[in-house]
Structures are given as structure tokens and as C-alpha cells.
Tab-separated table of C-alpha atoms and ligand atoms in Angstrom:
chain	number	residue	atom	x	y	z
A	625	MET	CA	-33.194	-62.553	61.594
A	626	LYS	CA	-29.538	-63.213	61.046
A	627	GLU	CA	-30.293	-64.399	57.518
A	628	LEU	CA	-32.404	-61.329	56.848
A	629	MET	CA	-29.507	-59.094	57.905
A	630	GLN	CA	-27.079	-61.113	55.808
A	631	LYS	CA	-29.372	-60.678	52.784
A	632	LEU	CA	-29.669	-56.958	53.414
A	633	ARG	CA	-25.876	-56.700	53.753
A	634	GLU	CA	-25.233	-58.356	50.411
A	635	ALA	CA	-27.965	-56.518	48.526
A	636	SER	CA	-27.206	-53.067	49.961
A	637	LEU	CA	-23.399	-53.190	49.675
A	638	GLN	CA	-23.704	-54.386	46.091
A	639	ALA	CA	-26.245	-51.688	45.158
A	640	VAL	CA	-24.386	-48.872	46.909
A	641	SER	CA	-21.095	-49.715	45.243
A	642	GLN	CA	-22.772	-49.340	41.857
A	643	ALA	CA	-24.998	-46.297	42.551
A	644	PRO	CA	-24.773	-44.307	39.303
A	645	THR	CA	-25.452	-40.805	40.745
A	646	MET	CA	-25.467	-38.852	43.993
A	647	GLU	CA	-29.279	-38.822	43.882
A	648	THR	CA	-29.658	-42.620	43.665
A	649	LEU	CA	-27.077	-42.948	46.433
A	650	GLU	CA	-29.188	-40.720	48.689
A	651	ASP	CA	-32.314	-42.736	47.783
A	652	MET	CA	-30.477	-45.892	48.845
A	653	ARG	CA	-29.462	-44.375	52.164
A	654	VAL	CA	-33.123	-43.638	52.921
A	655	ARG	CA	-34.239	-47.041	51.690
A	656	TYR	CA	-31.726	-49.061	53.767
A	657	LEU	CA	-31.028	-46.939	56.842
A	658	GLY	CA	-33.965	-44.497	57.034
A	659	LYS	CA	-36.614	-44.408	59.789
A	660	LYS	CA	-38.908	-46.495	57.632
A	661	GLY	CA	-36.008	-48.283	55.982
A	662	GLU	CA	-35.201	-51.968	55.626
A	663	LEU	CA	-32.806	-52.215	58.594
A	664	THR	CA	-35.391	-50.616	60.896
A	665	GLY	CA	-37.903	-53.079	59.569
A	666	ILE	CA	-35.696	-56.002	60.601
A	667	LEU	CA	-34.986	-54.511	64.028
A	668	ARG	CA	-38.729	-54.292	64.719
A	669	GLN	CA	-38.659	-58.056	65.004
A	670	MET	CA	-36.187	-57.903	67.953
A	671	GLY	CA	-39.208	-58.228	70.243
A	672	LYS	CA	-39.613	-61.805	69.159
A	673	LEU	CA	-36.106	-62.701	70.351
A	674	SER	CA	-35.175	-64.040	73.754
A	675	ALA	CA	-33.264	-61.785	76.194
A	676	GLU	CA	-30.085	-63.843	75.620
A	677	GLU	CA	-30.237	-63.548	71.854
A	678	ARG	CA	-30.884	-59.793	71.756
A	679	PRO	CA	-27.389	-58.324	72.538
A	680	ALA	CA	-25.672	-60.367	69.855
A	681	MET	CA	-28.356	-59.413	67.278
A	682	GLY	CA	-28.117	-55.761	68.329
A	683	GLN	CA	-24.369	-55.827	67.799
A	684	LEU	CA	-24.807	-57.412	64.412
A	685	ALA	CA	-27.324	-54.734	63.409
A	686	ASN	CA	-24.991	-51.911	64.531
A	687	GLN	CA	-22.152	-53.435	62.592
A	688	LEU	CA	-24.355	-53.709	59.493
A	689	ARG	CA	-25.471	-50.056	59.828
A	690	ALA	CA	-21.840	-48.933	60.138
A	691	ASP	CA	-20.771	-50.976	57.121
A	692	ILE	CA	-23.576	-49.643	54.912
A	693	GLU	CA	-22.763	-46.055	56.017
A	694	ALA	CA	-19.094	-46.618	55.236
A	695	ALA	CA	-19.978	-48.024	51.814
A	696	ILE	CA	-22.210	-45.010	51.078
A	697	ASP	CA	-19.415	-42.609	52.097
A	698	ALA	CA	-16.911	-44.428	49.946
A	699	ARG	CA	-19.258	-44.395	46.950
A	700	ARG	CA	-20.048	-40.701	47.488
A	701	GLU	CA	-16.366	-39.900	47.441
A	702	SER	CA	-15.663	-41.837	44.268
A	703	LEU	CA	-18.728	-40.311	42.563
A	704	SER	CA	-17.647	-36.768	43.399
A	705	LYS	CA	-14.138	-37.518	42.205
A	706	ALA	CA	-15.510	-38.760	38.903
A	707	LEU	CA	-17.714	-35.684	38.663
A	708	LEU	CA	-14.742	-33.368	39.157
A	709	GLU	CA	-12.759	-35.357	36.652
A	710	MET	CA	-15.536	-34.928	34.117
A	711	LYS	CA	-15.782	-31.181	34.750
A	712	LEU	CA	-12.045	-30.737	34.351
A	713	GLN	CA	-12.195	-32.682	31.145
A	714	GLN	CA	-15.016	-30.514	29.782
A	715	GLU	CA	-13.374	-27.260	30.722
A	716	THR	CA	-9.976	-28.051	29.330
A	717	LEU	CA	-8.381	-25.087	27.564
A	718	ASP	CA	-6.421	-25.810	24.454
A	719	VAL	CA	-3.767	-23.133	24.700
A	720	THR	CA	-2.460	-24.052	21.281
A	721	LEU	CA	-5.667	-22.881	19.528
A	722	PRO	CA	-5.314	-19.563	17.668
A	723	GLY	CA	-6.565	-16.637	19.806
A	724	GLU	CA	-9.213	-14.055	18.987
A	725	ALA	CA	-7.364	-10.788	19.412
A	726	ASP	CA	-9.429	-7.568	19.629
A	727	ARG	CA	-8.728	-5.404	16.647
A	728	LEU	CA	-8.056	-1.798	17.529
A	729	GLY	CA	-8.773	0.839	14.893
A	730	HIS	CA	-7.010	4.161	14.483
A	731	LYS	CA	-7.758	7.653	13.312
A	732	HIS	CA	-8.656	8.141	9.656
A	733	PRO	CA	-5.804	9.795	7.720
A	734	MET	CA	-8.012	12.746	6.753
A	735	TYR	CA	-8.781	13.426	10.408
A	736	ASN	CA	-5.050	13.382	11.162
A	737	VAL	CA	-4.706	16.295	8.779
A	738	LEU	CA	-7.777	18.019	10.259
A	739	ASP	CA	-6.364	17.695	13.782
A	740	GLN	CA	-3.093	19.193	12.612
A	741	ILE	CA	-4.954	22.200	11.182
A	742	LYS	CA	-7.115	22.575	14.280
A	743	ASP	CA	-3.949	22.633	16.408
A	744	ILE	CA	-2.471	25.413	14.288
A	745	PHE	CA	-5.577	27.593	14.664
A	746	VAL	CA	-6.192	26.786	18.331
A	747	GLY	CA	-2.610	27.923	18.863
A	748	MET	CA	-3.610	31.291	17.380
A	749	GLY	CA	-6.600	31.641	19.700
A	750	PHE	CA	-9.328	30.334	17.396
A	751	GLU	CA	-12.387	28.549	18.766
A	752	ILE	CA	-13.492	25.321	17.015
A	753	LEU	CA	-17.181	25.446	15.998
A	754	ASP	CA	-19.509	22.657	14.956
A	755	GLY	CA	-22.691	23.337	13.027
A	756	PRO	CA	-25.640	21.776	11.203
A	757	GLU	CA	-25.254	19.929	7.912
A	758	VAL	CA	-29.000	20.296	7.300
A	759	GLU	CA	-29.221	24.046	6.855
A	760	LYS	CA	-31.642	26.805	5.973
A	761	ALA	CA	-31.196	28.329	2.517
A	762	GLU	CA	-31.279	31.608	4.412
A	763	TYR	CA	-27.946	30.750	6.089
A	764	ASN	CA	-26.373	28.832	3.203
A	765	PHE	CA	-27.233	31.577	0.641
A	766	ASP	CA	-29.291	34.674	1.579
A	767	LYS	CA	-27.326	35.895	4.582
A	768	LEU	CA	-24.133	35.256	2.609
A	769	ASN	CA	-25.273	37.737	-0.031
A	770	ILE	CA	-25.916	34.962	-2.560
A	771	ASP	CA	-28.978	36.207	-4.455
A	772	ALA	CA	-31.920	34.226	-5.817
A	773	GLY	CA	-30.473	33.843	-9.324
A	774	HIS	CA	-27.029	32.587	-8.328
A	775	PRO	CA	-26.090	29.347	-10.164
A	776	SER	CA	-25.026	27.543	-6.961
A	777	ARG	CA	-28.680	27.722	-5.814
A	778	ASP	CA	-29.781	25.653	-8.789
A	779	TRP	CA	-31.670	22.410	-8.132
A	780	THR	CA	-29.085	20.596	-10.213
A	781	ASP	CA	-26.288	21.663	-7.865
A	782	THR	CA	-27.842	21.554	-4.411
A	783	PHE	CA	-29.653	18.876	-2.387
A	784	TYR	CA	-32.951	20.412	-1.238
A	785	PHE	CA	-35.261	18.804	1.305
A	786	THR	CA	-38.363	20.857	0.555
A	787	GLU	CA	-40.205	21.995	-2.585
A	788	ASP	CA	-39.964	25.617	-1.487
A	789	GLY	CA	-36.168	25.340	-1.418
A	790	LYS	CA	-35.890	26.549	2.156
A	791	ILE	CA	-34.112	23.549	3.706
A	792	LEU	CA	-31.041	21.943	2.177
A	793	LEU	CA	-27.792	20.092	2.779
A	794	ARG	CA	-25.238	22.859	3.182
A	795	THR	CA	-23.113	23.299	0.072
A	796	GLN	CA	-20.307	25.024	1.957
A	797	THR	CA	-19.222	25.667	5.548
A	798	SER	CA	-19.666	29.422	5.045
A	799	PRO	CA	-23.095	29.468	6.810
A	800	MET	CA	-21.008	28.884	9.938
A	801	GLN	CA	-19.760	32.465	9.482
A	802	ILE	CA	-23.339	33.636	10.004
A	803	HIS	CA	-23.934	31.298	12.972
A	804	ALA	CA	-20.719	32.529	14.568
A	805	MET	CA	-21.543	36.220	14.061
A	806	GLU	CA	-25.070	35.725	15.394
A	807	THR	CA	-24.065	33.817	18.499
A	808	ARG	CA	-20.560	34.968	19.513
A	809	GLU	CA	-19.368	38.055	21.318
A	810	LEU	CA	-16.997	40.260	19.345
A	811	PRO	CA	-14.132	39.914	18.567
A	812	ILE	CA	-14.612	36.578	16.771
A	813	ARG	CA	-12.008	33.997	15.822
A	814	VAL	CA	-13.546	30.686	14.811
A	815	LEU	CA	-12.625	27.594	12.810
A	816	ALA	CA	-15.555	25.450	11.623
A	817	PRO	CA	-14.717	22.161	9.919
A	818	GLY	CA	-17.421	19.843	8.609
A	819	ARG	CA	-19.164	17.971	5.812
A	820	VAL	CA	-20.687	19.754	2.825
A	821	TYR	CA	-22.797	18.393	-0.044
A	822	ARG	CA	-23.083	19.122	-3.767
A	823	LYS	CA	-24.720	17.239	-6.606
A	824	ASP	CA	-21.492	16.002	-8.162
A	825	GLU	CA	-20.894	12.679	-9.854
A	826	VAL	CA	-18.309	10.555	-8.074
A	827	ASP	CA	-14.905	10.380	-9.730
A	828	ALA	CA	-11.234	10.547	-8.726
A	829	THR	CA	-11.532	14.212	-7.713
A	830	HIS	CA	-15.268	14.701	-7.008
A	831	SER	CA	-17.731	13.436	-4.428
A	832	PRO	CA	-21.261	14.612	-3.531
A	833	MET	CA	-20.017	14.787	0.074
A	834	PHE	CA	-16.721	16.306	1.103
A	835	HIS	CA	-15.223	18.338	3.921
A	836	GLN	CA	-14.425	22.012	4.220
A	837	ILE	CA	-12.770	24.051	6.914
A	838	GLU	CA	-14.175	27.553	7.396
A	839	GLY	CA	-12.233	30.260	9.181
A	840	LEU	CA	-13.536	33.650	10.308
A	841	VAL	CA	-12.037	36.623	12.119
A	842	VAL	CA	-14.063	39.744	12.991
A	843	ASP	CA	-12.555	42.578	14.993
A	844	LYS	CA	-11.855	46.285	14.830
A	845	GLY	CA	-9.181	47.275	12.318
A	846	VAL	CA	-8.840	43.877	10.608
A	847	THR	CA	-7.382	44.215	7.079
A	848	MET	CA	-6.378	42.158	4.054
A	849	ALA	CA	-2.821	42.266	5.428
A	850	ASP	CA	-3.996	40.215	8.430
A	851	LEU	CA	-5.630	37.719	6.105
A	852	LYS	CA	-2.487	37.303	4.020
A	853	ALA	CA	-0.094	37.155	6.973
A	854	THR	CA	-2.190	34.614	8.883
A	855	LEU	CA	-2.786	32.339	5.890
A	856	ASN	CA	0.907	32.504	4.897
A	857	LEU	CA	1.783	31.412	8.416
A	858	VAL	CA	-0.706	28.536	8.277
A	859	VAL	CA	0.569	27.398	4.869
A	860	GLU	CA	4.151	27.354	6.205
A	861	GLN	CA	3.065	25.170	9.113
A	862	ILE	CA	1.242	22.769	6.819
A	863	TYR	CA	3.632	22.672	3.832
A	864	GLY	CA	6.908	23.671	5.442
A	865	LYS	CA	8.865	26.883	5.909
A	866	GLY	CA	9.605	28.885	2.794
A	867	THR	CA	6.566	27.606	0.866
A	868	VAL	CA	5.811	30.223	-1.789
A	869	THR	CA	2.218	31.472	-1.988
A	870	ARG	CA	0.278	33.674	-4.338
A	871	PHE	CA	-3.049	35.416	-3.816
A	872	ARG	CA	-5.142	35.591	-7.000
A	873	PRO	CA	-8.148	37.926	-7.287
A	874	HIS	CA	-11.396	35.986	-7.336
A	875	HIS	CA	-15.098	36.488	-6.678
A	876	PHE	CA	-17.276	35.291	-3.822
A	877	PRO	CA	-20.572	37.051	-3.069
A	878	PHE	CA	-19.855	37.156	0.676
A	879	THR	CA	-16.336	38.605	0.577
A	880	GLU	CA	-15.052	41.839	-0.933
A	881	PRO	CA	-12.333	41.819	-2.071
A	882	SER	CA	-12.066	38.078	-2.663
A	883	CYS	CA	-9.092	35.941	-3.565
A	884	GLU	CA	-7.838	32.445	-4.006
A	885	LEU	CA	-4.628	31.257	-2.414
A	886	ASP	CA	-2.251	29.045	-4.386
A	887	ILE	CA	0.961	27.467	-3.205
A	888	GLN	CA	3.874	26.910	-5.485
A	889	CYS	CA	4.045	23.183	-6.214
A	890	HIS	CA	6.256	21.646	-3.533
A	891	LYS	CA	6.957	18.700	-5.838
A	892	CYS	CA	8.468	20.523	-8.811
A	893	GLY	CA	9.163	23.957	-7.360
A	894	GLY	CA	6.871	25.631	-9.893
A	895	LYS	CA	8.232	24.088	-13.081
A	896	GLY	CA	5.109	22.037	-13.712
A	897	CYS	CA	4.607	18.332	-12.924
A	898	PRO	CA	1.770	15.775	-12.592
A	899	THR	CA	1.079	16.857	-8.984
A	900	CYS	CA	0.253	20.423	-10.053
A	901	LYS	CA	-1.074	19.278	-13.446
A	902	GLY	CA	1.685	21.228	-15.159
A	903	GLU	CA	0.535	24.513	-13.603
A	904	GLY	CA	3.380	25.001	-11.158
A	905	TRP	CA	0.791	26.130	-8.616
A	906	ILE	CA	-1.757	24.303	-6.456
A	907	GLU	CA	-4.989	25.994	-5.407
A	908	VAL	CA	-5.470	25.710	-1.641
A	909	LEU	CA	-8.388	27.876	-0.548
A	910	GLY	CA	-10.807	30.724	-1.203
A	911	ALA	CA	-10.789	33.780	1.029
A	912	GLY	CA	-11.580	37.450	1.313
A	913	MET	CA	-12.693	40.354	3.494
A	914	VAL	CA	-16.177	39.740	4.913
A	915	HIS	CA	-18.659	41.710	2.792
A	916	PRO	CA	-20.060	44.760	4.668
A	917	LYS	CA	-23.586	43.585	3.753
A	918	VAL	CA	-22.935	40.241	5.469
A	919	LEU	CA	-21.617	41.949	8.610
A	920	ALA	CA	-24.585	44.317	8.712
A	921	GLY	CA	-27.023	41.427	8.184
A	922	CYS	CA	-25.664	39.843	11.375
A	923	GLY	CA	-26.068	43.085	13.322
A	924	ILE	CA	-22.398	44.038	13.189
A	925	ASP	CA	-21.615	47.654	12.199
A	926	PRO	CA	-19.300	47.471	9.139
A	927	ASP	CA	-18.081	51.014	9.835
A	928	VAL	CA	-16.656	49.852	13.171
A	929	TYR	CA	-15.777	46.224	12.540
A	930	SER	CA	-14.187	44.354	9.660
A	931	GLY	CA	-13.305	40.713	9.134
A	932	TRP	CA	-11.738	38.133	6.908
A	933	ALA	CA	-12.764	34.589	6.115
A	934	PHE	CA	-11.507	31.581	4.234
A	935	GLY	CA	-12.792	28.193	3.126
A	936	MET	CA	-10.524	25.253	2.462
A	937	GLY	CA	-11.158	21.734	1.131
A	938	LEU	CA	-9.955	19.078	3.537
A	939	GLU	CA	-9.784	16.052	1.229
A	940	ARG	CA	-7.497	17.773	-1.218
A	941	LEU	CA	-5.172	18.693	1.622
A	942	ALA	CA	-5.069	15.111	2.914
A	943	MET	CA	-4.520	13.793	-0.612
A	944	GLY	CA	-1.547	16.126	-0.998
A	945	GLU	CA	-0.114	15.259	2.390
A	946	TYR	CA	-0.386	11.480	1.972
A	947	LYS	CA	0.091	11.336	-1.822
A	948	ILE	CA	-3.396	9.847	-2.284
A	949	THR	CA	-4.316	9.915	-5.962
A	950	ASP	CA	-8.013	9.012	-5.826
A	951	LEU	CA	-10.562	10.829	-3.647
A	952	ARG	CA	-12.755	7.727	-3.461
A	953	LEU	CA	-10.147	5.925	-1.335
A	954	ILE	CA	-10.803	8.409	1.472
A	955	PHE	CA	-14.470	7.417	1.758
A	956	GLU	CA	-14.567	3.749	0.771
A	957	ASN	CA	-13.225	2.496	4.125
A	958	ASP	CA	-11.193	-0.220	2.475
A	959	GLU	CA	-9.023	-1.578	5.285
A	960	ARG	CA	-6.161	-2.317	2.908
A	961	PHE	CA	-6.007	1.424	2.299
A	962	LEU	CA	-6.658	2.647	5.830
A	963	GLN	CA	-4.135	0.338	7.457
A	964	GLN	CA	-1.329	2.107	5.617
A	965	PHE	CA	-1.599	5.160	7.840
B	1928	LIG	N1	-17.353	28.925	0.640
B	1928	LIG	C1	-16.421	29.119	-0.439
B	1928	LIG	C2	-16.453	27.886	-1.344
B	1928	LIG	O1	-17.052	26.902	-0.999
B	1928	LIG	C3	-15.020	29.358	0.068
B	1928	LIG	C4	-14.873	30.666	0.822
B	1928	LIG	C5	-15.037	30.690	2.190
B	1928	LIG	C6	-14.517	31.835	0.189
B	1928	LIG	C7	-14.869	31.876	2.891
B	1928	LIG	C8	-14.352	33.020	0.865
B	1928	LIG	C9	-14.529	33.014	2.223
B	1928	LIG	O2	-15.881	27.889	-2.410
């Protein structure tokens, strides 16, 4: 029996000290010390021993059990140390590697200009309106007094969705005048910026999609003097105090009288330069007194109420403000361009 225990001691201590994983270590514990394990198997033979021999054998067996347990504990500890070591190794952070910084964008330069204009009008009590880019011809043309034969209704100028020509991409923000008059309580003061679409070839000054800003005021006793005074004020806030303006007669079907507003070239002071193409003046917007027919069509009595409206191109304004020479840069989203603002 003594030899058996000695054999078990050598075999188990050797095996335990080399157990490759926690799982094999646990298997060994069961195999050597478990209820049906090898040590128990040896102790079963105690019955064959004499009463004198038993205590010494019992002591030997207890010692062996304690030694195997100690060896298992020691191996478990060294295995878990190695495991931790390995984990630390795997999860090492190389703080010298280049980082992956989040890239934060910023507002598009054209929308900087739009926000500036919105602020000016909000300061004067205007409400900002948003409206559909897919529009009924009724709102884009008919209700604006643009009759069936008008050239802007031509299929070569306008993007239509339907054969009957009833649904289109709005060619101007002026239909927002109609939406405003149909949905707002009087008096009305609204500013409606947004995209508009025309069948233009793309070049340095044209794009089939561009932005306009529509303005509309309807109230009792509104006159052309209000239009001129308000727009002069706005121009001074955009282009600086003392900017010289001129109102040229023009024609729009939905305003009467109609005009265009030019500013004297701020680059050359009116002498003529590349910025104003030698004209001395730069066209800024179209405007006029809302046509009585348009008012009446929206259920507003033109004998009681009058109004003025304007429409302004946003890209051209941004190009002037930031000295951008090609319209395409505004839409191409080239980061080398955008990052300059
Ligand atoms: N909608 C006109 C255009 O696109 C501009 C305009 C708006 C003129 C409002 C008068 C009044 O040219």
C-alpha cells in the first residue's frame, strides 16, 4: 500500500505541475482525489491492514491528499497568472499609433449667407416659411397670373412630372406667395427661402437647381415706398451702410408695378470692373407690388389690402460675399473648397 501511495504521489505531482489548462487541472483533481478517485481506491484496501499498521497508513494518506491539494492550488495560481499575463499582452494599447479623430463638419458658406438674411427679416417681424419643391402648375404659374402662353411655362424651360403639365419642379419661390396668402391670417410678412429648378445647362453662372429667397408683405395701406425703404434697409445690412441702390422698371406677371433692384458695384464704386462686368451696377433682385388679380385669386380684397413682394437669388449673393467666381463650386461639395469657410 505504501508503494501504491508513493507511485500515486510521483505520478500526480508530476502531472499536476504540468497541467496545461484549468480544465485539465480540475479533471486531475477528480481523478486523484475524487470520491471514485485513485486515492480513495487505495484507501479501500485499508481493511486488509492490521490494527497496528492502520494509523501510520492513514497519516500517510492524509499527508498525500494535502500535498496533492497544495500542488493543485499552486498550479491553479500559476495558470491564472499566465492567463492574466496573456490577456494583458493581447490588450496592450500602443499609444504612439496615430489616432482616428472624428471629423466635424460646418455650415455651408451659402447657408451662412442665408442665415444672415433670415436674421435681418426675422428682426423686422417676418415669419420664415418652408414649402414644396414639387409644385402644382396652378401655384407656380396660374395663380401668379402667368398665362398659358408664357415662355417660362415651356417644356424646354421647366421640369414637368406629368404629360398634362400639372405637376412640376417649382421654377421660382413665388408660389410661396400664394401658399402664404391662402394659409396665413392678414397682415402677412413672410420670407420663404428654398430650391428652385430650371432646365439650364451647367456653367460658371447657371445650374438647373439653385436657391431663391421670396419675401411677401400684405397689409392695409402698403405702398411702393414701403417696398423701397425696406429693401434699401436690407441691402445696407447685407452690403454695408451707404450702399447705393437703383430701382429699374421691369415686368413680372404677378406684380404691378414691377422693378429690379441693382446695387452700385461695391468693388469699383460704379466705374465698371470685372465684378460688375463693366456695368457699374449689380442686379440683386426682382420685386413689385402684388398684382390685384393675384390678391383677389387668394380671396384677399385688393381694394382693402395691398402688398409687395421680392425674389432674390441666393447663390449670387453668396458668390458676391465670399468672392466665389464659379457657381459650380457651391454645389460640388469639394472639401478643399468648403474647408476655406
Ligand atoms: N419670381 C421672380 C423670378 O424668379 C422674382 C420675383 C419675385 C419678382 C417676387 C417679383 C416678385 O425672377
